[in-house]
Amino acid sequence: MDLVRAWESHNYACPQFKRESSKLEKGEIRQTTSNNTQLTISNDNKSAALNNSGGDPAFDPKSYIDLSLRKDVSLGQAQSAYAELRSITNDTLHNYIAQHFDEAGSELELHPAADFAAAPDEFLPDVKNAQVLAWAHDVHAIWRNLTRHETPEVAADNERFTMVPLANAFVIPGSRFREIYYWDSYWVIRGLLVSRMHETARGIVDNLLGMVETYGFVPNGARKYYLNRSQPPLLSQMVRAVYEATGDARLLERAVPILIREHGFWTSAPHSVGVVDAHGTVHSLSRYYANWNTPRPESYVYDRAVAESVAGASEEETAQLYNDIATGAETGWDFSSRWMADRFNLSTLRTSRIVPADLNALLFQLERNVAHFARLLADDGTAAEFAQHAERRKAAIEAVLWNDEAKQWNDFWLPANASCSGPTTTVAFDRRALNTDAMASNFVPLWTGLVAVSQEDADDRTDAVDAIVAALERSGLLQPAGIATTATNTGQQWDFPNGWAPLQHMIIEGLALSNTAKARATAEELAVRWVRTNHAAFVSTGAMHEKYDVRRCGAAGGGGEYTPQTGFGWSNGVVLAFLDQFGWPEHRDLACTPNA
């Protein structure tokens, strides 16, 4: 990794790509948002609001951009009234908002899900401990507080709102996150299926499939300001989970052509990358790349502060930094030392110039899922095509991202002078550009079945899996209360000491599905730690949290650009999924262990 860290801090690599076939070219997005209320309260206004807040850590620019225009106020009236403000103070700002806008979240209503039951049939039959089962019912009950539907006005008069219209009810993460999010929804769905809420889970999948039909991909979330990027591609896994729970072949019939379209989004420029190995073979891999190069509207004041911290940056370098910030949000890991040339300096983000191991493993999973669905539908041509896509990606991952010495997968950093000519960036492989830092993402590919596919002999597979387990145990990521995101403590929320529900689930379920005795035992022990820390925090705070400090059982996480949130969709889903998968013996204690 020394080669990576030695790169110049602000070396501009690639210009902003345009997707000519997409409705979402940057210029069109900016035109759309400039006509929408989300920019009526200007970015300068948000800066003034922050200044007037006195540095209040609870200040959140997202709360301004989520405001809805009042029904009796036109956009022109709101803009004119803002222009006439002689000064912006807390009083004038709050009065202006009250006169022209409804509060953030007013376009959503609690949805009484018809498939919610206080005591679902066959709920967690392998949980034998009464205390654990009672708490699991408490977690299950939270779905009632997080399930929403849009008011009819969102579709009928959409210019007033930043929400994009959705046909079905959905589950929000909670707190400031008032809308549906892409990758969060997978773990929400896993929890809903445990809660026997099949209709709600199917509705969420249909919402996301509809987004791909409309936009060509699943946006980061269901807000107009999220239409410049996606998130980790888990839609095929959602389809698979709901199909396996319901057996509804109509879902597969609808999903397959849509998933093929999403696959095209991730395998075309600017997401596609070619890496040439020592034998001259060009391997096709993918990266994250947001279609944006200005401050994110929902985090404008924070992004601008990061850019302004870079002395002497050119306009082109600043645009690239903004792109890497938005691309960081597309990864779901916003933000982490994983993406930084200087681990402790957010302005050195290089997100768009990294080929992530976990992203490519998820795309391998997508390709295998499409092949599987096509076989179930007797579409032999599509099944063969996507089986071949998966084989090629597996070979590319093994050639470029698998670190056989370390027995794990590593991100590959593109050189700063990578060519951007042609439809796909193509670079030569350099082993020194592998990021060998200890990160949870290095072990996520186990979840997607890469080892099981690569090792056909059972003994070889056992040895390969156990070697990966040993690498995980040596990594320093395993902590008393869960798996740390990285081993580097930077103050960013996707770094040590935080542990996140999705990473716990992918790694732990990956270990369990690998089905060696060592992997299974490690998986169950880690699941127990995670359940205990969630329960302890719930008892002490009355809430489920979006992240946890894995150094101490029952400690909530911190760091990042916003205050820690509660709710919390994916945390609830993962706890229920673990209890469903592993059960809980009657005499196993739920309390934190003394050394945790």
CSV table of C-alpha atoms in Angstrom, one decimal, residues 402-569:
chain,number,residue,atom,x,y,z
A,402,TRP,CA,-7.5,-12.0,-4.1
A,403,ASN,CA,-4.4,-11.7,-1.8
A,404,ASP,CA,-3.3,-15.3,-1.5
A,405,GLU,CA,-0.5,-14.5,0.9
A,406,ALA,CA,-2.9,-12.7,3.3
A,407,LYS,CA,-5.8,-15.1,2.6
A,408,GLN,CA,-8.3,-12.3,2.0
A,409,TRP,CA,-9.5,-9.9,-0.7
A,410,ASN,CA,-8.1,-6.4,-1.1
A,411,ASP,CA,-9.2,-3.2,-2.8
A,412,PHE,CA,-7.0,-2.3,-5.8
A,413,TRP,CA,-6.1,1.4,-6.2
A,414,LEU,CA,-5.9,2.8,-9.7
A,415,PRO,CA,-2.9,4.9,-10.5
A,416,ALA,CA,-3.4,8.6,-10.4
A,417,ASN,CA,-2.4,8.9,-14.1
A,418,ALA,CA,-4.9,6.2,-15.2
A,419,SER,CA,-6.0,6.7,-18.8
A,420,CYS,CA,-9.5,7.9,-19.2
A,421,SER,CA,-9.7,7.7,-23.0
A,422,GLY,CA,-12.3,5.4,-24.5
A,423,PRO,CA,-15.4,3.9,-22.8
A,424,THR,CA,-13.5,2.1,-20.0
A,425,THR,CA,-10.5,3.1,-17.9
A,426,THR,CA,-7.8,0.4,-18.5
A,427,VAL,CA,-4.7,0.0,-16.3
A,428,ALA,CA,-1.9,-2.5,-15.6
A,429,PHE,CA,-2.1,-4.5,-12.5
A,430,ASP,CA,0.5,-3.6,-9.8
A,431,ARG,CA,0.4,-5.7,-6.7
A,432,ARG,CA,1.8,-2.8,-4.7
A,433,ALA,CA,-1.5,-1.0,-5.3
A,434,LEU,CA,-3.5,-3.4,-3.2
A,435,ASN,CA,-4.7,-1.9,0.0
A,436,THR,CA,-3.7,-4.4,2.6
A,437,ASP,CA,-5.1,-2.4,5.6
A,438,ALA,CA,-7.3,-4.5,7.9
A,439,MET,CA,-10.9,-3.8,6.9
A,440,ALA,CA,-14.2,-5.7,7.2
A,441,SER,CA,-14.7,-5.4,3.4
A,442,ASN,CA,-11.7,-7.8,2.9
A,443,PHE,CA,-13.9,-10.7,4.2
A,444,VAL,CA,-17.3,-9.8,2.7
A,445,PRO,CA,-16.6,-11.8,-0.5
A,446,LEU,CA,-17.0,-15.0,1.5
A,447,TRP,CA,-20.7,-14.2,1.8
A,448,THR,CA,-21.1,-14.2,-2.0
A,449,GLY,CA,-19.9,-17.8,-2.5
A,450,LEU,CA,-16.6,-17.0,-4.1
A,451,VAL,CA,-14.7,-19.7,-2.1
A,452,ALA,CA,-17.4,-22.3,-2.6
A,453,VAL,CA,-17.3,-21.7,-6.4
A,454,SER,CA,-13.5,-21.6,-6.6
A,455,GLN,CA,-12.8,-24.7,-4.6
A,456,GLU,CA,-14.7,-27.7,-6.0
A,457,ASP,CA,-13.0,-30.3,-3.8
A,458,ALA,CA,-14.5,-30.4,-0.3
A,459,ASP,CA,-11.2,-30.8,1.5
A,460,ASP,CA,-9.7,-27.9,-0.5
A,461,ARG,CA,-12.7,-25.8,0.3
A,462,THR,CA,-12.5,-26.5,4.0
A,463,ASP,CA,-8.8,-25.5,4.0
A,464,ALA,CA,-9.5,-22.4,2.0
A,465,VAL,CA,-12.3,-21.2,4.3
A,466,ASP,CA,-10.4,-22.0,7.5
A,467,ALA,CA,-7.5,-20.0,6.2
A,468,ILE,CA,-9.7,-17.0,5.7
A,469,VAL,CA,-11.2,-17.5,9.2
A,470,ALA,CA,-7.6,-17.5,10.6
A,471,ALA,CA,-6.9,-14.3,8.7
A,472,LEU,CA,-10.0,-12.7,10.2
A,473,GLU,CA,-8.9,-13.7,13.6
A,474,ARG,CA,-5.4,-12.2,13.1
A,475,SER,CA,-6.8,-9.0,11.6
A,476,GLY,CA,-7.5,-7.1,14.8
A,477,LEU,CA,-11.1,-6.5,13.7
A,478,LEU,CA,-12.7,-9.0,16.1
A,479,GLN,CA,-13.6,-7.0,19.2
A,480,PRO,CA,-15.6,-7.9,22.4
A,481,ALA,CA,-18.9,-6.5,20.9
A,482,GLY,CA,-18.5,-7.3,17.2
A,483,ILE,CA,-16.5,-6.8,14.1
A,484,ALA,CA,-14.8,-3.4,13.7
A,485,THR,CA,-15.2,-1.7,10.3
A,486,THR,CA,-11.5,-1.0,10.0
A,487,ALA,CA,-8.5,-1.1,12.4
A,488,THR,CA,-7.8,2.6,12.0
A,489,ASN,CA,-9.4,5.1,14.4
A,490,THR,CA,-9.9,8.3,12.4
A,491,GLY,CA,-13.1,9.8,13.8
A,492,GLN,CA,-14.9,8.8,10.6
A,493,GLN,CA,-18.0,6.7,11.2
A,494,TRP,CA,-16.9,3.8,8.9
A,495,ASP,CA,-13.7,3.3,10.8
A,496,PHE,CA,-12.7,1.8,14.2
A,497,PRO,CA,-14.2,1.4,16.7
A,498,ASN,CA,-17.6,1.4,15.0
A,499,GLY,CA,-19.3,-1.8,14.0
A,500,TRP,CA,-22.2,-1.8,11.5
A,501,ALA,CA,-25.1,-4.3,11.2
A,502,PRO,CA,-24.7,-5.0,7.4
A,503,LEU,CA,-21.0,-5.8,7.8
A,504,GLN,CA,-21.7,-8.1,10.8
A,505,HIS,CA,-24.3,-9.9,8.8
A,506,MET,CA,-22.4,-10.4,5.6
A,507,ILE,CA,-19.3,-11.7,7.3
A,508,ILE,CA,-21.1,-13.8,9.9
A,509,GLU,CA,-23.6,-15.3,7.4
A,510,GLY,CA,-20.7,-15.8,5.0
A,511,LEU,CA,-18.9,-17.8,7.6
A,512,ALA,CA,-22.0,-19.8,8.5
A,513,LEU,CA,-22.8,-20.7,4.9
A,514,SER,CA,-19.2,-21.7,4.3
A,515,ASN,CA,-20.1,-24.6,6.6
A,516,THR,CA,-16.8,-25.7,8.0
A,517,ALA,CA,-16.8,-26.4,11.8
A,518,LYS,CA,-14.4,-23.6,12.4
A,519,ALA,CA,-16.3,-21.1,10.3
A,520,ARG,CA,-19.6,-22.1,11.8
A,521,ALA,CA,-18.3,-21.8,15.4
A,522,THR,CA,-16.8,-18.4,14.7
A,523,ALA,CA,-20.0,-17.2,13.1
A,524,GLU,CA,-22.2,-18.2,16.0
A,525,GLU,CA,-19.8,-16.6,18.6
A,526,LEU,CA,-19.7,-13.3,16.6
A,527,ALA,CA,-23.5,-13.4,16.2
A,528,VAL,CA,-23.9,-13.8,20.0
A,529,ARG,CA,-21.6,-10.9,20.7
A,530,TRP,CA,-23.7,-8.7,18.3
A,531,VAL,CA,-27.0,-9.7,19.7
A,532,ARG,CA,-25.8,-9.0,23.2
A,533,THR,CA,-24.5,-5.5,22.4
A,534,ASN,CA,-27.7,-4.6,20.6
A,535,HIS,CA,-29.7,-5.8,23.6
A,536,ALA,CA,-27.6,-4.0,26.2
A,537,ALA,CA,-27.9,-0.7,24.3
A,538,PHE,CA,-31.6,-1.2,23.9
A,539,VAL,CA,-32.0,-1.7,27.7
A,540,SER,CA,-29.9,1.3,28.6
A,541,THR,CA,-31.3,3.7,25.9
A,542,GLY,CA,-34.6,2.3,24.9
A,543,ALA,CA,-33.6,2.3,21.2
A,544,MET,CA,-31.8,0.4,18.5
A,545,HIS,CA,-28.9,2.2,17.0
A,546,GLU,CA,-27.5,2.6,13.5
A,547,LYS,CA,-24.0,1.6,14.7
A,548,TYR,CA,-22.2,0.4,17.8
A,549,ASP,CA,-18.8,0.8,19.4
A,550,VAL,CA,-17.5,-2.7,19.3
A,551,ARG,CA,-14.9,-2.2,22.1
A,552,ARG,CA,-17.6,-2.3,24.7
A,553,CYS,CA,-20.8,-4.3,24.9
A,554,GLY,CA,-23.9,-2.0,24.9
A,555,ALA,CA,-22.0,1.1,23.6
A,556,ALA,CA,-23.5,3.1,20.7
A,557,GLY,CA,-21.2,4.2,17.9
A,558,GLY,CA,-20.2,7.8,17.0
A,559,GLY,CA,-18.2,9.9,14.5
A,560,GLY,CA,-19.0,11.1,11.1
A,561,GLU,CA,-20.8,14.2,9.7
A,562,TYR,CA,-24.1,13.9,11.6
A,563,THR,CA,-25.1,12.9,15.1
A,564,PRO,CA,-25.7,9.2,15.8
A,565,GLN,CA,-29.1,8.0,14.8
A,566,THR,CA,-31.6,5.5,16.3
A,567,GLY,CA,-34.5,3.5,14.8
A,568,PHE,CA,-33.0,1.6,13.2
A,569,GLY,CA,-33.9,-0.4,10.1
